[in-house]
Tab-separated table of C-alpha atoms in Angstrom:
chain	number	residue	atom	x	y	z
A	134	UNK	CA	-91.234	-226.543	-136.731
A	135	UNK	CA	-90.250	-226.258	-133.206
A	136	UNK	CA	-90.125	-222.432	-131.793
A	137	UNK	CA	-87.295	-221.024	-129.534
A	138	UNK	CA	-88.287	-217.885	-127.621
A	139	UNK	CA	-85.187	-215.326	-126.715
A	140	UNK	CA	-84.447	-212.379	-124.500
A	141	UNK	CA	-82.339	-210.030	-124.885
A	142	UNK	CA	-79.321	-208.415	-122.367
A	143	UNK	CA	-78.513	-205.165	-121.402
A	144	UNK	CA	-78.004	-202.599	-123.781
A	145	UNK	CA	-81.416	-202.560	-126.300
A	146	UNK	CA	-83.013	-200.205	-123.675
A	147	UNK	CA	-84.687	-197.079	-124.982
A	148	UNK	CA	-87.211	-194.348	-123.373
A	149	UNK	CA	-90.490	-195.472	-123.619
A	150	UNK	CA	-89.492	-199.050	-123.432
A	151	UNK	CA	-92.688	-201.371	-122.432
A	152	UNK	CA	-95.408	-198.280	-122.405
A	153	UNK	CA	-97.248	-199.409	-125.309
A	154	UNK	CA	-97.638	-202.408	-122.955
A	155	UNK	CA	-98.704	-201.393	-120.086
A	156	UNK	CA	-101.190	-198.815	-122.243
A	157	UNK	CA	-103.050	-202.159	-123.963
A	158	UNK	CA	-103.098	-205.279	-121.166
A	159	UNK	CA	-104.151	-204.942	-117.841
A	160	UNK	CA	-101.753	-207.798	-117.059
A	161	UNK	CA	-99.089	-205.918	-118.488
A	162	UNK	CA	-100.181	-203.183	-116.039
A	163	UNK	CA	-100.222	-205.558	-112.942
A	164	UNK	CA	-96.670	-206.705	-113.972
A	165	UNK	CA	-95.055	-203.067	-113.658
A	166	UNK	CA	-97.111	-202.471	-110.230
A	167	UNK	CA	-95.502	-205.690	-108.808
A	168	UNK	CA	-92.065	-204.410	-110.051
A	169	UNK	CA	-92.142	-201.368	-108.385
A	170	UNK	CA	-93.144	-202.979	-104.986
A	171	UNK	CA	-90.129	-205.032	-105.114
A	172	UNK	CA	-87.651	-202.581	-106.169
A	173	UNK	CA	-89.087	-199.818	-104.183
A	174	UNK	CA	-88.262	-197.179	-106.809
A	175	UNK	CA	-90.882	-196.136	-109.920
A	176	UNK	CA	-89.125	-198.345	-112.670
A	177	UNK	CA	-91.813	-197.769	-114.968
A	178	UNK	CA	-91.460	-194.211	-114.504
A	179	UNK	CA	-88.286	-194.225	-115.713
A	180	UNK	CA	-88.971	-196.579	-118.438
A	181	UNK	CA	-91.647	-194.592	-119.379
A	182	UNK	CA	-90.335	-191.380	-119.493
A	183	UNK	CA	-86.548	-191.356	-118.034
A	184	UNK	CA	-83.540	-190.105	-119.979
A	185	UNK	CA	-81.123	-191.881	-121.767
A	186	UNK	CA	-78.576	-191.286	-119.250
A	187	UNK	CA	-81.088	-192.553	-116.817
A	188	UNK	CA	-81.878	-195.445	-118.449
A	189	UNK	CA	-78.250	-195.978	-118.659
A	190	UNK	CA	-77.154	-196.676	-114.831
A	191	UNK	CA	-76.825	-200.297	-114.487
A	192	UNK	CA	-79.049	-200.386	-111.587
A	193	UNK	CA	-82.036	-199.265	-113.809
A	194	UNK	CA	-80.824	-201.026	-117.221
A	195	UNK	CA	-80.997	-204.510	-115.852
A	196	UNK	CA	-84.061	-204.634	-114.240
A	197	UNK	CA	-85.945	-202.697	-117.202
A	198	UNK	CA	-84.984	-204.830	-119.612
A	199	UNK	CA	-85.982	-207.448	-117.484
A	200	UNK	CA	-89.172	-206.655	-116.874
A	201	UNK	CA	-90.013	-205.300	-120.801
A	202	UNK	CA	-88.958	-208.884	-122.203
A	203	UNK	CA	-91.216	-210.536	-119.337
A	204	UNK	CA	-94.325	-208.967	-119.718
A	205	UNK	CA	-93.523	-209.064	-123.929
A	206	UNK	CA	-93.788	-212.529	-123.505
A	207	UNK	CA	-96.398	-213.321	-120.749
A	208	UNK	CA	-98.728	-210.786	-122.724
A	209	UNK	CA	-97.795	-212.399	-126.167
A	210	UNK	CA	-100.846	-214.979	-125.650
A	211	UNK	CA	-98.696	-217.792	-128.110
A	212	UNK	CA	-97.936	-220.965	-127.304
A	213	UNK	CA	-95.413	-222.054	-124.861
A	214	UNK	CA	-91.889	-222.346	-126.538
A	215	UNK	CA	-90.541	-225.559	-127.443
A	216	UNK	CA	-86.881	-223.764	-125.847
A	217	UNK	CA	-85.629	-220.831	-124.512
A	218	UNK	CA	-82.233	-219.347	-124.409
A	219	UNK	CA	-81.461	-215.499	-123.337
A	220	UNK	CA	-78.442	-213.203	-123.814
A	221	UNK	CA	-76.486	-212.488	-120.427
A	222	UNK	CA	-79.240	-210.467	-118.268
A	223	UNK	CA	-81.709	-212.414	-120.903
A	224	UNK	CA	-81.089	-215.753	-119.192
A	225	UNK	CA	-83.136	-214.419	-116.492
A	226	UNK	CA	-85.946	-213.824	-118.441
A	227	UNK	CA	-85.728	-216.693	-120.013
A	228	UNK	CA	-85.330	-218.760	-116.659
A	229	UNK	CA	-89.369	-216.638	-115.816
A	230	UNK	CA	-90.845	-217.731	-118.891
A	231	UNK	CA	-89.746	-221.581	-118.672
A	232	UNK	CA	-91.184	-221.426	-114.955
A	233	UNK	CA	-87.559	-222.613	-113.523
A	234	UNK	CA	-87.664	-218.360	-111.302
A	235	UNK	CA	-90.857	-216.819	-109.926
A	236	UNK	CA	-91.157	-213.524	-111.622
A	237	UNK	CA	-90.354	-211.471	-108.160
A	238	UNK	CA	-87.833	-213.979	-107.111
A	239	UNK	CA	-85.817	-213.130	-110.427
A	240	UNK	CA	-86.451	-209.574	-110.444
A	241	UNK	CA	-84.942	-209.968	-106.914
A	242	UNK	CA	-82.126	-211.305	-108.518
A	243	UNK	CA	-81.326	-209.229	-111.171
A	244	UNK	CA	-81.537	-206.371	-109.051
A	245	UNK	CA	-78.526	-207.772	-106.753
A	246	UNK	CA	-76.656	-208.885	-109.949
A	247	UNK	CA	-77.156	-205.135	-111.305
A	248	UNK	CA	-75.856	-203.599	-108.048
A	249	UNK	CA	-73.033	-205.522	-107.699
A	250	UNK	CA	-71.976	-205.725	-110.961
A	251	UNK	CA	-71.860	-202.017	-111.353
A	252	UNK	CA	-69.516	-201.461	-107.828
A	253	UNK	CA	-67.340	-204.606	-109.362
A	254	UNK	CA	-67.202	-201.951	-112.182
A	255	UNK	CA	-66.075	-199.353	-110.072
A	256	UNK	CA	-63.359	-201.220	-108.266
A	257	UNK	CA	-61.264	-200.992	-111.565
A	258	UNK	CA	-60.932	-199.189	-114.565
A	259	UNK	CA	-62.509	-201.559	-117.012
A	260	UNK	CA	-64.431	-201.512	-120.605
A	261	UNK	CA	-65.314	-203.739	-123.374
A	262	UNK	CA	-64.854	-203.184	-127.366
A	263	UNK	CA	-66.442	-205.053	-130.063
A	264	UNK	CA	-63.859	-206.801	-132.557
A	265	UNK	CA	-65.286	-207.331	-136.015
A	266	UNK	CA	-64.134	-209.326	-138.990
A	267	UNK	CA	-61.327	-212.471	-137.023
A	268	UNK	CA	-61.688	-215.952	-136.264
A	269	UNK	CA	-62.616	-216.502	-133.235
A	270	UNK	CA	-58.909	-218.756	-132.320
A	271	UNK	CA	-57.062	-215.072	-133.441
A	272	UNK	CA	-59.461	-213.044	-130.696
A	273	UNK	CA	-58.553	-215.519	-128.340
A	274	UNK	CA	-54.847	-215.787	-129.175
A	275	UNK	CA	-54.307	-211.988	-129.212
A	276	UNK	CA	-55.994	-211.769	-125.731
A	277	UNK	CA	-53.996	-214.729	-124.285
A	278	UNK	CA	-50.448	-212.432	-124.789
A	279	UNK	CA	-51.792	-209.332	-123.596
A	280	UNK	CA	-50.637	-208.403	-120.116
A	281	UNK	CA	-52.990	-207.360	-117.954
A	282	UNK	CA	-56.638	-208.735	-117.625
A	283	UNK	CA	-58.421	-209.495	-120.978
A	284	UNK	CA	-60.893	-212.088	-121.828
A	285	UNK	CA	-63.246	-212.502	-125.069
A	286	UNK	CA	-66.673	-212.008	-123.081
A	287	UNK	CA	-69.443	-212.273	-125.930
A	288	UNK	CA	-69.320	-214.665	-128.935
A	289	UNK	CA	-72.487	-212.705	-130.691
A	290	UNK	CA	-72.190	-214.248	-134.033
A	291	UNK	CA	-69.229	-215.273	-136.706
A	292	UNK	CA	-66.462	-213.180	-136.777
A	293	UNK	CA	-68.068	-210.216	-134.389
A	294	UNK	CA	-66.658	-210.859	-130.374
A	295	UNK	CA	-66.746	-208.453	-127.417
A	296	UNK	CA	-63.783	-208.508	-125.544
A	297	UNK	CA	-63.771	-207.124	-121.820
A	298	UNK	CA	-60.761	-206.445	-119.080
A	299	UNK	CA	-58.880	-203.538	-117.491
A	300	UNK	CA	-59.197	-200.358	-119.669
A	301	UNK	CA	-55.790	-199.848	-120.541
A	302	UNK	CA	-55.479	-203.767	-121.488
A	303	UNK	CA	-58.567	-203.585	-123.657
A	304	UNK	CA	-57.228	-200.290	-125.387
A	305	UNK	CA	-53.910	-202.185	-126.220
A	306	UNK	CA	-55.759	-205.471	-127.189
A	307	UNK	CA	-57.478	-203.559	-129.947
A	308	UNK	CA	-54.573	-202.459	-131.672
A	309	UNK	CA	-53.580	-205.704	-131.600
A	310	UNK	CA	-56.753	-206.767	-133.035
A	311	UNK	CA	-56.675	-204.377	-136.124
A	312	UNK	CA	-52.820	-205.288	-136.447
A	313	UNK	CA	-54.143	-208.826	-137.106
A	314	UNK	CA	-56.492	-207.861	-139.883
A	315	UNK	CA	-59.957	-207.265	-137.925
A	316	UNK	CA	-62.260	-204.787	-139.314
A	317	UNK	CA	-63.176	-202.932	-136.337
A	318	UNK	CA	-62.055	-203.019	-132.785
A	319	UNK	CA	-64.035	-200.681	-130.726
A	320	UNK	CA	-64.257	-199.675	-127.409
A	321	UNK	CA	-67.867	-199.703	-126.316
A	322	UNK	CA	-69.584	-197.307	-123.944
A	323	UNK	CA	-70.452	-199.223	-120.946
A	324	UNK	CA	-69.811	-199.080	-117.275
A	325	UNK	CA	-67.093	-201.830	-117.251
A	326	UNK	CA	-65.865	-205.447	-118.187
A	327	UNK	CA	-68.445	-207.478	-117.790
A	328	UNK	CA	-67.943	-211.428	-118.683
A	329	UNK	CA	-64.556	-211.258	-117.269
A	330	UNK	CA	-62.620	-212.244	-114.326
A	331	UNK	CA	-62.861	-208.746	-112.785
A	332	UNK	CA	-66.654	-209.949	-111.805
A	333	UNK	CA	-65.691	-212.120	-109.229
A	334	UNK	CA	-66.882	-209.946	-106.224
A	335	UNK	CA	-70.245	-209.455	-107.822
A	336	UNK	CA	-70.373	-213.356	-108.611
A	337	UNK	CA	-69.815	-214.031	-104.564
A	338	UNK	CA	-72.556	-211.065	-103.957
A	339	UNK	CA	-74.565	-212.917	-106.565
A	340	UNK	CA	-74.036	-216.059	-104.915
A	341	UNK	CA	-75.582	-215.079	-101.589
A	342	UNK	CA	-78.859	-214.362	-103.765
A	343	UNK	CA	-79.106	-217.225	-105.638
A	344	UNK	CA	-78.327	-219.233	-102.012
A	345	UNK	CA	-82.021	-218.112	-100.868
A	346	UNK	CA	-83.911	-218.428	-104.230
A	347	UNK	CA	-86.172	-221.506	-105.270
A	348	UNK	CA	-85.355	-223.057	-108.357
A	349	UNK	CA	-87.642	-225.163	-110.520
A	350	UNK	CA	-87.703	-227.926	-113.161
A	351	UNK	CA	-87.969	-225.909	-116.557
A	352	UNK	CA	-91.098	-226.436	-118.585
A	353	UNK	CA	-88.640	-226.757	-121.551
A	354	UNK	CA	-84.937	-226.845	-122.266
A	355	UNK	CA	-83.181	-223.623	-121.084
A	356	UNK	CA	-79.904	-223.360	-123.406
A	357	UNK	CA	-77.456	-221.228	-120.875
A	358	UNK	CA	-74.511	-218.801	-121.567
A	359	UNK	CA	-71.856	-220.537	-120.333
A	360	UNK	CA	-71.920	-223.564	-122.357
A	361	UNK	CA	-74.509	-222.928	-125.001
A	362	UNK	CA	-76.158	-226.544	-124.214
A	363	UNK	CA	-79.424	-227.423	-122.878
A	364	UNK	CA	-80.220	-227.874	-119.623
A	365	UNK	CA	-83.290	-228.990	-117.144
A	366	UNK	CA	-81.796	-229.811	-113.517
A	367	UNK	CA	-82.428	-226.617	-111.437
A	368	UNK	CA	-79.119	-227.056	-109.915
A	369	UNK	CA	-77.184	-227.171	-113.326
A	370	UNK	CA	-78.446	-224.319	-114.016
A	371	UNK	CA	-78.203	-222.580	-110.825
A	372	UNK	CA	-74.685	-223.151	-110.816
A	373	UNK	CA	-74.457	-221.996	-114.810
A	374	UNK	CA	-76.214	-218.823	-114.552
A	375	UNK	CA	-73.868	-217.618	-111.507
A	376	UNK	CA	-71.188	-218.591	-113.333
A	377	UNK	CA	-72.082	-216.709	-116.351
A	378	UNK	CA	-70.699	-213.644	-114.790
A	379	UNK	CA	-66.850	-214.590	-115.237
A	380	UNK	CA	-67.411	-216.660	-118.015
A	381	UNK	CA	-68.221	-215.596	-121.863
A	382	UNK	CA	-71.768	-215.758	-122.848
A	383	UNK	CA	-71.341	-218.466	-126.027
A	384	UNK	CA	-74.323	-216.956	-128.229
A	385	UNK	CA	-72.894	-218.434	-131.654
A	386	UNK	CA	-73.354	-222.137	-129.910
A	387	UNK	CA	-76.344	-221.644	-128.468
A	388	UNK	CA	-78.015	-220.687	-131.719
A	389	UNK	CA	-76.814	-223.428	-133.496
A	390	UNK	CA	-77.113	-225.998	-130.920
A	391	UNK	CA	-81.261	-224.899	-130.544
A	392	UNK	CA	-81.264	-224.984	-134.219
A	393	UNK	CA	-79.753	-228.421	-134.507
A	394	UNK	CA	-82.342	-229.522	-131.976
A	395	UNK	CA	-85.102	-228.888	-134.357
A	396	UNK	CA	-85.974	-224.639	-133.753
A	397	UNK	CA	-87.348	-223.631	-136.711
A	398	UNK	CA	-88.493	-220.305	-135.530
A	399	UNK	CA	-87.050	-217.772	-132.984
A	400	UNK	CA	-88.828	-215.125	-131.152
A	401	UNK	CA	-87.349	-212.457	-129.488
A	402	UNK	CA	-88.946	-210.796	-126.896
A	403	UNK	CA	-87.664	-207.394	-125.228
A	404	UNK	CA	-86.642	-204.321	-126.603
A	405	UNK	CA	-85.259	-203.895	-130.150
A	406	UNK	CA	-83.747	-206.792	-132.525
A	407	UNK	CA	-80.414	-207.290	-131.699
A	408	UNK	CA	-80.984	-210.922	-130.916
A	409	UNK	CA	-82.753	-211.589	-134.243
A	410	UNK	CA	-79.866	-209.582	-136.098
A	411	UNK	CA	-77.359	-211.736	-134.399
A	412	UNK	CA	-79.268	-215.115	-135.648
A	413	UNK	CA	-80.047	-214.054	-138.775
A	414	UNK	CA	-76.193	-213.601	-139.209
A	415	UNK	CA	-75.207	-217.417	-137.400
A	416	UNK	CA	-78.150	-219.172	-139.302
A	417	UNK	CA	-77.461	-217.318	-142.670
């Protein structure tokens, strides 16, 4: 039985998030210091013991659950991973833990991709809502005669996709959605449309970041967003993971695909269980 390990993306934050941690391993401990250097702010302060409105602003919620699914793993003391795959901001994580990103270097990273995201955000009115309960060729169709900007952004699992585009396009869209028999169509509380062509100015701000970084030959197959395939040429997946931000992250096919390729066993490190939720729902 082969194991895939698997990191979550933003949104499974919660106070308290990596304490017990940082409490029980002195590498755990050494991990937070090094995070706070680089950021220059007292992330683990506000993990720790920040509200959840604090914990909320994208500049925070990136790099925290960053850093929590990091030091989950590099404390876990089990043997390396046979894959790795990671939701969205989870790629990252997953890119530390196959040794392709120096753990500063990404943390670098995800701190420009958290910034610029969030003033892509506030360029436009934008949102995302979860659609429950249609084929994924209806969610696409409905989206395609929509005017105004609105792309399906996260495949999660059969018959549940996050859409993501200007507010007012998303609000129509999930009319649309519950006209054509879906179950739920819900607009969901984040800062904006993430996974969608209203990205592209924090894609180019991304770009400039990813221009200066070192990337290495993966100890294992990484199994990226974009295409839900594996991949082990560090310029592949440079190129995939800044494109992730305007495309849709393909979670359903990169479950099965790492299950076809023998993973027996998936391991999700970070906070909460969304991810194993999500599998346990694609892998019946």
């Amino acid at each position: 039985m082969r194991t895939a390990w698997v990191f979550p993306g933003q949104g499974s934050q919660f106070t308290g998030m990596g304490k017990d941690l940082w409490e029980s391993d002195a590498r755990a401990r050494q991990m937070f210091a090094r995070a706070d250097a680089v950021l220059g702010f007292n992330l683990s302060e506000v993990m720790f013991y920040g509200s959840d409105a604090d914990l909320k602003a994208t500049r925070v919620t990136q790099p925290a659950v960053f850093l929590h699914s990091v030091v989950a793993a590099c404390c876990s003391n089990l043997p390396s991973p046979a894959m790795v795959a990671g939701h969205s901001l989870g790629e990252f994580s997953a890119l530390v833990c196959s040794g392709v990103l120096e753990f500063e270097d990404a943390l670098r990273l995800v701190s420009i991709r958290a910034e610029a995201m969030q003033q892509s955000c506030d360029m436009v009115p934008s949102s995302m809502a979860a659609v429950i309960g249609l084929d994924d060729a209806i969610v696409e169709a409905v989206c395609a005669r929509m005017d105004g900007v609105v792309v399906p952004a996260n495949y999660n699992c059969p018959s549940q996709v996050v859409i993501s585009g200007e507010k007012d396009a998303v609000e129509r869209c999930c009319q649309a959605m519950k006209a054509e028999g879906a179950k739920r169509a819900l607009v969901l509380p984040v800062g904006g449309a993430f996974h969608s062509p209203l990205m592209a100015s924090a894609r180019e701000r991304l770009a400039e970041g990813i221009e200066k970084t070192s990337f290495h030959h993966p100890s294992c197959p990484v199994y990226q967003n974009v295409t839900g395939l594996p991949y082990t040429d560090p310029a592949i997946i440079r190129e995939n993971l800044l494109s992730q931000l305007t495309s849709p992250v393909r979670w359903t096919d990169t479950v099965r695909n790492m299950a076809s390729d023998g993973a027996g066993e998936f391991i999700e490190f970070g906070p909460g269980n969304v991810l194993k939720n999500l599998i346990s729902r694609i892998l019946k």
